[in-house]
Coordinates of C-alpha atoms and ligand atoms in Angstrom, one line a residue:
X66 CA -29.0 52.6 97.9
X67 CA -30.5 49.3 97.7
X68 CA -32.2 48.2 101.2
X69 CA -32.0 44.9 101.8
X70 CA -32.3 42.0 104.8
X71 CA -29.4 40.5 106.6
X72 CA -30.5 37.4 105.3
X73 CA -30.3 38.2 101.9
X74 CA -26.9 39.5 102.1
X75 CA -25.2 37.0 100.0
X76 CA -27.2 37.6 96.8
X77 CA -25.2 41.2 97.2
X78 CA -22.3 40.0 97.0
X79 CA -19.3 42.7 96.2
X80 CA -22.5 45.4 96.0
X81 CA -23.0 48.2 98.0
X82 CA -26.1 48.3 100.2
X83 CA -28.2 49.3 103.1
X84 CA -29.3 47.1 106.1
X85 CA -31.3 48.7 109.0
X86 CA -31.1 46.8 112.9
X87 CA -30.3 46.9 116.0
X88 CA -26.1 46.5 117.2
X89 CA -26.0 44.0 119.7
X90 CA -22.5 43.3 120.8
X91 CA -19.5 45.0 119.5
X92 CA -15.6 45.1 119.8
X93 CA -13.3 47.4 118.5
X94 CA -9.4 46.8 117.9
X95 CA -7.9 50.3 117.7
X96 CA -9.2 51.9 114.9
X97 CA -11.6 48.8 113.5
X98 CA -14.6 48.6 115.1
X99 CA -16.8 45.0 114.8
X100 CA -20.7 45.7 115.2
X101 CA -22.6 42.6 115.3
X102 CA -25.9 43.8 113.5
X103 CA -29.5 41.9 114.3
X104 CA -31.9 42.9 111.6
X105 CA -34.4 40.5 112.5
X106 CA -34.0 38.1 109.3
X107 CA -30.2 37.4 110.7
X108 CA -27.1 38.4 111.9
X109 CA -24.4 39.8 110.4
X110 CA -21.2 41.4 111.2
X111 CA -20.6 45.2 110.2
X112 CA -17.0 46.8 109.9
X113 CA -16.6 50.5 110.5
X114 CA -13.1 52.5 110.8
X115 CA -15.2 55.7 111.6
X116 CA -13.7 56.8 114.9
X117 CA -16.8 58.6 115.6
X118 CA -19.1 55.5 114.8
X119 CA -16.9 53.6 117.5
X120 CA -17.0 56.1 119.9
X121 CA -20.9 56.1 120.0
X122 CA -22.1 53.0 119.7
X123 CA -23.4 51.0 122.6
X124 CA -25.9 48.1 123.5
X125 CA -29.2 48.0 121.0
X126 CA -27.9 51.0 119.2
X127 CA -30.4 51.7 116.1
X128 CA -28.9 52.7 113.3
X129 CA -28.7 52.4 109.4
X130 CA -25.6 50.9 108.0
X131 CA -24.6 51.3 104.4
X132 CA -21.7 49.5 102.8
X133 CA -19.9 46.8 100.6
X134 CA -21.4 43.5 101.1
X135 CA -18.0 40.7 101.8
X136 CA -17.6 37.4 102.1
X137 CA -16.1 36.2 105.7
X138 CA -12.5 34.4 104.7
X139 CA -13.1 31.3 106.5
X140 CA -16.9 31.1 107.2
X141 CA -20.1 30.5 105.5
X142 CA -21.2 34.7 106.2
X143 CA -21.1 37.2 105.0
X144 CA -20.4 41.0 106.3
X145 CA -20.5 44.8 105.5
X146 CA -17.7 47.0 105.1
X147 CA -19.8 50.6 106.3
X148 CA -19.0 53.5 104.5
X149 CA -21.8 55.4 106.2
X150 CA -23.6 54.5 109.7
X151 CA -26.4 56.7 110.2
X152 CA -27.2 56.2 114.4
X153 CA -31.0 56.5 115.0
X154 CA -30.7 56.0 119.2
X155 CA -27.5 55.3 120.9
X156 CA -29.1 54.1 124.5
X157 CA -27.1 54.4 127.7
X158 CA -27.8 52.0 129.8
X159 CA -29.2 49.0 128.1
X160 CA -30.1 46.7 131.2
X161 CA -29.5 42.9 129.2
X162 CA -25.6 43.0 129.5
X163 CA -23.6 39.7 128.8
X164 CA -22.9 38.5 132.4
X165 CA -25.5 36.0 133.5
X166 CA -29.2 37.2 134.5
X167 CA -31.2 35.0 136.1
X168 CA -34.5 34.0 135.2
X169 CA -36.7 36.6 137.1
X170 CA -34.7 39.5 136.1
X171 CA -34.8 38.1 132.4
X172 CA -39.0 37.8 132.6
X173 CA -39.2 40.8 134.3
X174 CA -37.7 42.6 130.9
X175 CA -39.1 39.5 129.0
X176 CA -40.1 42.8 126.2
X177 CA -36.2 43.3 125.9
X178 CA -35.1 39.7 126.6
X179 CA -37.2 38.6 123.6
X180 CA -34.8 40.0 121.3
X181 CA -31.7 38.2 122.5
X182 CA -30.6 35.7 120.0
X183 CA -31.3 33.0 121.4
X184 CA -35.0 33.7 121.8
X185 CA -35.1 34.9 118.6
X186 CA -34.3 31.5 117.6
X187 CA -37.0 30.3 119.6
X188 CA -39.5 31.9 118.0
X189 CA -38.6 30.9 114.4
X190 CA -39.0 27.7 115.9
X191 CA -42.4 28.8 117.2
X192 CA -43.2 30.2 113.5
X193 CA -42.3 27.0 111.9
X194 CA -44.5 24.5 114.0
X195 CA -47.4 27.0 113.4
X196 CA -46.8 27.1 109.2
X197 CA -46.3 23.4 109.0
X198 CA -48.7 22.6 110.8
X199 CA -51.2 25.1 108.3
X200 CA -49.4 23.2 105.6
X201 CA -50.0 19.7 106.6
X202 CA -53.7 20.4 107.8
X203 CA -54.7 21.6 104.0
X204 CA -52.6 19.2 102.6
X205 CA -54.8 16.9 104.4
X206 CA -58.4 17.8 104.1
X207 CA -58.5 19.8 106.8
X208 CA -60.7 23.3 107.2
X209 CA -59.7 25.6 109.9
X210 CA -62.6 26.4 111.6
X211 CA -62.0 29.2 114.5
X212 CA -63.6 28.6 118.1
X213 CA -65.0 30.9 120.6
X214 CA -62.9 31.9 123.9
X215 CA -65.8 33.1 125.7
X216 CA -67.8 30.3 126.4
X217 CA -70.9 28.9 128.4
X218 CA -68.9 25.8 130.0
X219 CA -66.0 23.3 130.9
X220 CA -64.2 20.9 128.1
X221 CA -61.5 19.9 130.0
X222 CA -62.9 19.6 134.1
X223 CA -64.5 22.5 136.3
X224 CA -60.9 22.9 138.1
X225 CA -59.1 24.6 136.2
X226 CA -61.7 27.2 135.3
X227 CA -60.9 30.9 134.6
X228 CA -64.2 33.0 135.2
X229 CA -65.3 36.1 133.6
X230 CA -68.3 38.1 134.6
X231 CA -70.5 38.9 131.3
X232 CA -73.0 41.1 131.8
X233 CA -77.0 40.0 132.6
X234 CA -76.1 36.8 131.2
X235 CA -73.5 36.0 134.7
X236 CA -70.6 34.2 133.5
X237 CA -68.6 33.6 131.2
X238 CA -65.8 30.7 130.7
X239 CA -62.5 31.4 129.0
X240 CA -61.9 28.3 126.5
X241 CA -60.2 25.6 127.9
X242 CA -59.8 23.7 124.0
X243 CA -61.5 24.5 121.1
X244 CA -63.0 20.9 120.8
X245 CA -66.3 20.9 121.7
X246 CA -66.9 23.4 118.7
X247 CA -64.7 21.5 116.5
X248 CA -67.2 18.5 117.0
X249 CA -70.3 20.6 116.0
X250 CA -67.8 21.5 112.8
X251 CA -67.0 18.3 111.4
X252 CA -70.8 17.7 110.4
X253 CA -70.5 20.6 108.0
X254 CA -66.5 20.2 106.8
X255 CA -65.7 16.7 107.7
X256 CA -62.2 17.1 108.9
X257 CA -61.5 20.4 110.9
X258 CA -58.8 22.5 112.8
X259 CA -58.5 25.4 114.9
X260 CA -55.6 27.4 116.7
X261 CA -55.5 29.7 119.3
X262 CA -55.0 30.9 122.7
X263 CA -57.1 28.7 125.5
X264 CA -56.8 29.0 129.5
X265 CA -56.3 27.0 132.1
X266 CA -56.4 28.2 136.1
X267 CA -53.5 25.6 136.8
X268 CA -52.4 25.6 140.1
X269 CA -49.0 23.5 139.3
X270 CA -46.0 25.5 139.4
X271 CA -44.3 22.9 136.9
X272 CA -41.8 24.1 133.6
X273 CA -45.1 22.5 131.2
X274 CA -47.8 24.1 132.9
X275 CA -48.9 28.3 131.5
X276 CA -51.9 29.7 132.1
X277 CA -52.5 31.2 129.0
X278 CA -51.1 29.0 126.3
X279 CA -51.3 28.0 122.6
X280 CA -53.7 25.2 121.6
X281 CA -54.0 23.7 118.2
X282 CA -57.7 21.1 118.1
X283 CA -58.0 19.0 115.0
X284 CA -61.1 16.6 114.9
X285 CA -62.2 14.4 112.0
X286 CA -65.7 12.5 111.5
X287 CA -65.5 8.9 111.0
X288 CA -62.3 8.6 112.1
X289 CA -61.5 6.2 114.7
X290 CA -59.0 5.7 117.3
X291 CA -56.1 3.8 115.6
X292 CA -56.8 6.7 112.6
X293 CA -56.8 9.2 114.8
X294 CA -53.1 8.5 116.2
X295 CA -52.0 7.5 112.7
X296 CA -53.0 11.4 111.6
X297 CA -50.9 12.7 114.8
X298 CA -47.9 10.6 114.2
X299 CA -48.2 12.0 110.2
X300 CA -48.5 15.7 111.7
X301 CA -45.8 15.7 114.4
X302 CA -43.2 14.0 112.0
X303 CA -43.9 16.7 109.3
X304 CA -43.6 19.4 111.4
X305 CA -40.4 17.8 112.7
X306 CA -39.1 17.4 109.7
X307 CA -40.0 21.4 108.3
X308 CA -38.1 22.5 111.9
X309 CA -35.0 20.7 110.7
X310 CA -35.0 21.5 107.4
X311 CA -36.4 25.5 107.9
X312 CA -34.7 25.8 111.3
X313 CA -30.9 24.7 110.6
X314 CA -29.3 28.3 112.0
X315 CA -31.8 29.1 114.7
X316 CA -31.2 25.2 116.0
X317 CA -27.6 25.9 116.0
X318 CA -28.0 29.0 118.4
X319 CA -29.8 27.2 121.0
X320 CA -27.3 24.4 120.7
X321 CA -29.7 21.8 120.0
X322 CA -28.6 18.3 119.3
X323 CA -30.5 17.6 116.2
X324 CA -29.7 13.5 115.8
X325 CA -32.8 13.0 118.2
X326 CA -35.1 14.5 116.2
X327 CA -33.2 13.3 113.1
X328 CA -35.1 9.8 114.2
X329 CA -38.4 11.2 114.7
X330 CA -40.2 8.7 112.4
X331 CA -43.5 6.8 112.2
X332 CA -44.4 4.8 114.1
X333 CA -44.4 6.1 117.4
X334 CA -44.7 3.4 120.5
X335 CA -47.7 2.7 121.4
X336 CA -48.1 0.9 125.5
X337 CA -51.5 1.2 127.4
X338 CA -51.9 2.6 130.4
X339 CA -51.4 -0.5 132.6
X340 CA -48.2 -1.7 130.2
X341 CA -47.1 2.5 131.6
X342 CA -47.9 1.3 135.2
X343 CA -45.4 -1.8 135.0
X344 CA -42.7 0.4 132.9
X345 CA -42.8 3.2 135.0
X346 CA -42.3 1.1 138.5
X347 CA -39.6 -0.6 136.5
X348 CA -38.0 2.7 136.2
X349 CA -38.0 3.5 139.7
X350 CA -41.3 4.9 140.0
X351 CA -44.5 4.8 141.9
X352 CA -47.5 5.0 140.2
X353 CA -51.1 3.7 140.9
X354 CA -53.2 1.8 138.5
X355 CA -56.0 4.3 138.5
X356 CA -54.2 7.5 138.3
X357 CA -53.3 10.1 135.7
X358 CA -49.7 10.2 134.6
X359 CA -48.1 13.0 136.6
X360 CA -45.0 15.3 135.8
X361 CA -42.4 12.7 137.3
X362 CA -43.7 9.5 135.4
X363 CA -44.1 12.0 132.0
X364 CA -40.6 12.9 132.8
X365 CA -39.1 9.0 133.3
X366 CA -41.7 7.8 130.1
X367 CA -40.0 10.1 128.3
X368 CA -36.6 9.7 128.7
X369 CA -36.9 6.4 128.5
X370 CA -38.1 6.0 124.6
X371 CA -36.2 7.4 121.8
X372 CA -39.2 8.3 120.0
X373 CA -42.7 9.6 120.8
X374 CA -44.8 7.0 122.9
X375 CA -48.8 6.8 122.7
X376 CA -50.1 6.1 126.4
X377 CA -53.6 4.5 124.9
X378 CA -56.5 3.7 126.9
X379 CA -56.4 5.3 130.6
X380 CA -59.3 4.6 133.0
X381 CA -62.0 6.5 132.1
X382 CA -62.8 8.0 135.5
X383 CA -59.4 9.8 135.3
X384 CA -60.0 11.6 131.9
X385 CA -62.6 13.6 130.5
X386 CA -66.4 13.3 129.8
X387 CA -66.4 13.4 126.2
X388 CA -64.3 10.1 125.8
X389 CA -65.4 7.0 124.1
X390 CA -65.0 3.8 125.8
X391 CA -63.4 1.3 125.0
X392 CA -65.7 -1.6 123.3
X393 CA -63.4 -4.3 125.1
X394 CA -63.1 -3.0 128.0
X395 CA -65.8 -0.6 129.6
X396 CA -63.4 0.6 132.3
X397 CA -60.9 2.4 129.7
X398 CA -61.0 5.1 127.7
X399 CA -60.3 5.0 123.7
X400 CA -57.8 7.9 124.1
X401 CA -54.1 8.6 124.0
X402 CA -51.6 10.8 125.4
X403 CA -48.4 11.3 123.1
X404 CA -45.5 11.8 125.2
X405 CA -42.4 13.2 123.4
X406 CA -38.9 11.7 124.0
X407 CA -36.2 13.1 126.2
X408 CA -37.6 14.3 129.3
X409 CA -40.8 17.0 127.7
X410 CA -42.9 14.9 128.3
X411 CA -47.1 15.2 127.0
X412 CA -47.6 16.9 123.7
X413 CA -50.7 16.3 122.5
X414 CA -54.0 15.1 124.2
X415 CA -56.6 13.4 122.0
X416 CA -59.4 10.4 122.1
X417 CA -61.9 8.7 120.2
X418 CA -65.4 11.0 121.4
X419 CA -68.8 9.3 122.8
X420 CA -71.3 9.7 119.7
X421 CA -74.3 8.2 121.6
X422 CA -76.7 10.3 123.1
X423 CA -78.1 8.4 126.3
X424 CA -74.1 7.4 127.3
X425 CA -73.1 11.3 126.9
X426 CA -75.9 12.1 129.5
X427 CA -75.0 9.4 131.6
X428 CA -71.1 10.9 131.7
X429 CA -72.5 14.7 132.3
X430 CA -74.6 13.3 135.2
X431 CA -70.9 11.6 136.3
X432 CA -69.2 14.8 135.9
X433 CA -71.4 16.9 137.4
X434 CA -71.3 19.0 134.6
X435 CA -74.7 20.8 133.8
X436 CA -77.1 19.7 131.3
X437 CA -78.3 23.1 130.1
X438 CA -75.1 24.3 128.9
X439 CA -74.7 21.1 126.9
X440 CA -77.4 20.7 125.3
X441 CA -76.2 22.1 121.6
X442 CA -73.4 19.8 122.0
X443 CA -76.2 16.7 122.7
X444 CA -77.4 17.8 119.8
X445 CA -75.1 17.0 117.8
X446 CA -75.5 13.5 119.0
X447 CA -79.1 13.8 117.5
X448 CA -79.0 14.5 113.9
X449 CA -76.7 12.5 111.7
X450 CA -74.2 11.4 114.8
X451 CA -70.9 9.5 113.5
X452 CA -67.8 8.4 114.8
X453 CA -65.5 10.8 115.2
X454 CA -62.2 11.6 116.3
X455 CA -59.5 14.6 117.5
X456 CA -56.3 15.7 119.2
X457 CA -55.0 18.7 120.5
X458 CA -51.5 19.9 121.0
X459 CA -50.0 22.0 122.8
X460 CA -47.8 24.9 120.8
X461 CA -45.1 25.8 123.9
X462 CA -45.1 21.8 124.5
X463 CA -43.7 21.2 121.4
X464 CA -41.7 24.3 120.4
X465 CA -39.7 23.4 124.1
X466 CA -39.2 20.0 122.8
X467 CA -38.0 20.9 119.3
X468 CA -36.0 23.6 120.8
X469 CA -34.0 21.9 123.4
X470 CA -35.8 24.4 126.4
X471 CA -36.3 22.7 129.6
X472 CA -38.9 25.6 130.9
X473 CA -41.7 26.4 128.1
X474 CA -42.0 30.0 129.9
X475 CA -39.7 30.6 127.2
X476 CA -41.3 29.9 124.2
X477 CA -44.4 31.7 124.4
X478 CA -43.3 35.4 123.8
X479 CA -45.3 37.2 126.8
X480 CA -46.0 34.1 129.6
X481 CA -49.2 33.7 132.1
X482 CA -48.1 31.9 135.0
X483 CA -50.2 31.7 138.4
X484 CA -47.3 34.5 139.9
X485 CA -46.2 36.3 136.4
X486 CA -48.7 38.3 134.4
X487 CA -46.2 41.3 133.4
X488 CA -45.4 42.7 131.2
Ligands
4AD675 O1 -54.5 17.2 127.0 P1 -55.3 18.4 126.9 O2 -56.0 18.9 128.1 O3 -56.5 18.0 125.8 C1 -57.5 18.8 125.4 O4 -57.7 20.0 125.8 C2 -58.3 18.2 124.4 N1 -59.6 18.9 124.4 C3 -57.7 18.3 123.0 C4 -58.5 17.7 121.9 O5 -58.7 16.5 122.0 N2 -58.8 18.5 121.0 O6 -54.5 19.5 126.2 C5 -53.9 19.3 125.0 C6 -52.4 19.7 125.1 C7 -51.6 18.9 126.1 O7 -51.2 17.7 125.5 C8 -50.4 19.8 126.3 O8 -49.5 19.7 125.2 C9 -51.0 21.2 126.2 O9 -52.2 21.0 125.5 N3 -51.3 21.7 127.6 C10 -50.7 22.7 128.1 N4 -49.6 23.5 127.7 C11 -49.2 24.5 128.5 N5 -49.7 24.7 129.7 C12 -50.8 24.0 130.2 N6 -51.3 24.3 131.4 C13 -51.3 23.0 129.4 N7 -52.3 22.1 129.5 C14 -52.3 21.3 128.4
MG676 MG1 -53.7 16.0 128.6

């Protein structure tokens, strides 16, 4: 018999075929019994009258399910009438039931939750941000270029630091942000990108703060900083877009309300810093004029912009060493936070980069940050320095936003958080 997906079901229509999955909720009225199949491509609904079939099955039964593929009377779906369920493992005690877990229990068998159907969905999602954004980069001239996880020192602040011993050499950094490699990339491919898993020793307990998380970097040479947020808004609205027109069934499972990313069109807003300041205290806030934006003033930005908003030009001192400053204004930096709409908050970090020498000293001396371990980046600065340009975002930021998931625990299959590290 032919074996096909779930997904593909309705190109068999009226055929007999064979699917292979997991059941994941069933009923049975007398002698019908209705398996809800998960093949991991969809869901379908299978139809047995094998009283021995019904008898057996339970919770994330395996099996083999051969039948005649029909069409649901009233709904777009389509189902199999079994003539022959082969059981592979019939569990007994399946521990994910349908009454209400909470959220420890649920991470604690996060390697069973994770095939629930809602977090299924959530990683389609997931798989969709990742592609588009593959798609867009080469669309756009841009080279992947894959950066080291070990490394020699900070990119984003000594903080949040995790430490590895490494042999005679002493230690060893795990990445922060693929940046700083990025940079020494775009003298040889102009326009650059990488994507992978970076670190950070955060000691917020927040729903937007993992330890170990995903991190895509993309930095271009002679791009500047209004470019620069041009290319994000360009990125963030394709990948949108791709979500909503790739994701339509997975959306409707996690009961996301679509018409707010429907409008999720260039341009973004764009308010500096100090406009943030006057916005957020007319919100009800507090927030002082030299201070990072903090989960509460992300959270009231955000909900109060139907769009994504560019926070442009913070005080240097409160942002990294790398940053350009601002010609105008010595004080700020030529960088910007975009902070998505309704409540998520930042999802990408990025800034025009200092491409003189003597001022990137200067800022390593400010930093405390030591000079040895810098000195390949410095180089950079040395032969054939340009202006130059990047942005980072951050994968569970954005699938939690796209998704409709307050906590991004959940969109990251296996979370790091400072008390959670199993399984
Ligand atoms: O704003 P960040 O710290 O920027 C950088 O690391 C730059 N080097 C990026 C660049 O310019 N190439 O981090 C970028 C994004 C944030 O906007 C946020 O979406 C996400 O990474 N992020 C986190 N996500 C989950 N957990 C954490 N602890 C995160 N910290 C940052
Ligand atoms: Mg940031």
């Amino acid at each position: 018999m032919e074996k096909v997906f779930i997904k593909d079901l309705s190109k068999h229509l009226d055929k007999t075929v064979t699917i292979r999955g997991w059941i994941y909720n069933f009923r049975s009225s007398g002698k019908i019994g209705f398996l809800q199949v998960r093949d991991g491509s969809g869901f379908c609904q299978a139809i047995t009258n094998n009283p021995d079939a019904i008898k057996k099955v339970t919770l994330e039964t395996s099996a083999i399910f051969t039948g005649k593929v029909s069409k649901h009377p009233k709904k777009e779906e389509y189902e199999l009438q079994v003539s022959d369920l082969k059981i592979l493992q019939a569990p007994a005690d399946y521990p994910i039931g349908k009454k209400e877990h909470g959220p420890d229990f649920l991470l604690q068998n996060r390697h069973l939750w994770l095939r629930s159907p809602k977090q299924w969905a959530i990683q389609k999602v997931r798989h969709t941000i990742c592609y588009a954004t593959y798609e867009w980069m080469d669309k756009n001239g841009f080279t992947r270029i894959d950066a080291p996880i070990l490394t020699p020192a900070a990119c984003e602040g000594t903080t949040t630091l995790f430490e590895v011993p490494y042999f005679d050499l002493g230690k060893a950094y795990l990445s922060q942000s693929g940046q700083l490699y990025l940079e020494a990339a775009i003298f040889g491919h102009g326009r650059v990108y990488d994507f992978g898993p970076v670190f950070r020793a955060e000691k917020s307990k927040t729903r937007r703060h993992l330890t170990e998380f995903w991190m895509m970097d993309a930095e271009a040479a002679f791009v500047e900083h209004d470019e620069n947020l041009k290319l994000q808004e360009n990125l963030v609205c394709f990948i949108v877009e791709r979500v909503l027109v790739r994701n339509k069934r997975e959306l409707e499972i996690l009961e996301r309300d679509t018409r707010p990313l429907e409008k999720i069109k260039p341009p973004f807003y764009r308010l500096t810093h100090a406009e943030v300041i006057k916005k957020i205290r007319e919100l009800g806030g507090d927030m002082k004029a030299d201070e990072d934006l903090g989960g509460d003033e992300e959270t009231l930005l955000s909900k109060a912009f139907d769009k994504p908003v560019f926070v442009e030009k913070y005080p240097a001192r409160v942002k990294a060493f790398y940053m350009k400053r601002d010609p105008k204004n010595s004080d700020l930096a030529l960088c910007a936070d975009l902070i998505a709409p309704e409540g998520y908050g930042e999802i990408i970090g990025g800034s025009q980069r200092e491409e003189e020498i003597d001022i990137l000293l200067k800022r390593l001396e400010e930093h405390n940050l030591p000079r040895a371990a810098f000195e390949w980046y410095l180089d950079l600065r040395k032969y054939g320095s340009v202006p130059h340009s990047g942005f980072g975002y951050g994968l569970e930021r954005l699938t939690a936003w796209l998704c409709g998931i307050e906590h991004i625990r959940e969109t990251i299959p296996f979370p790091r958080m400072i008390y959670r590290m199993t399984p």
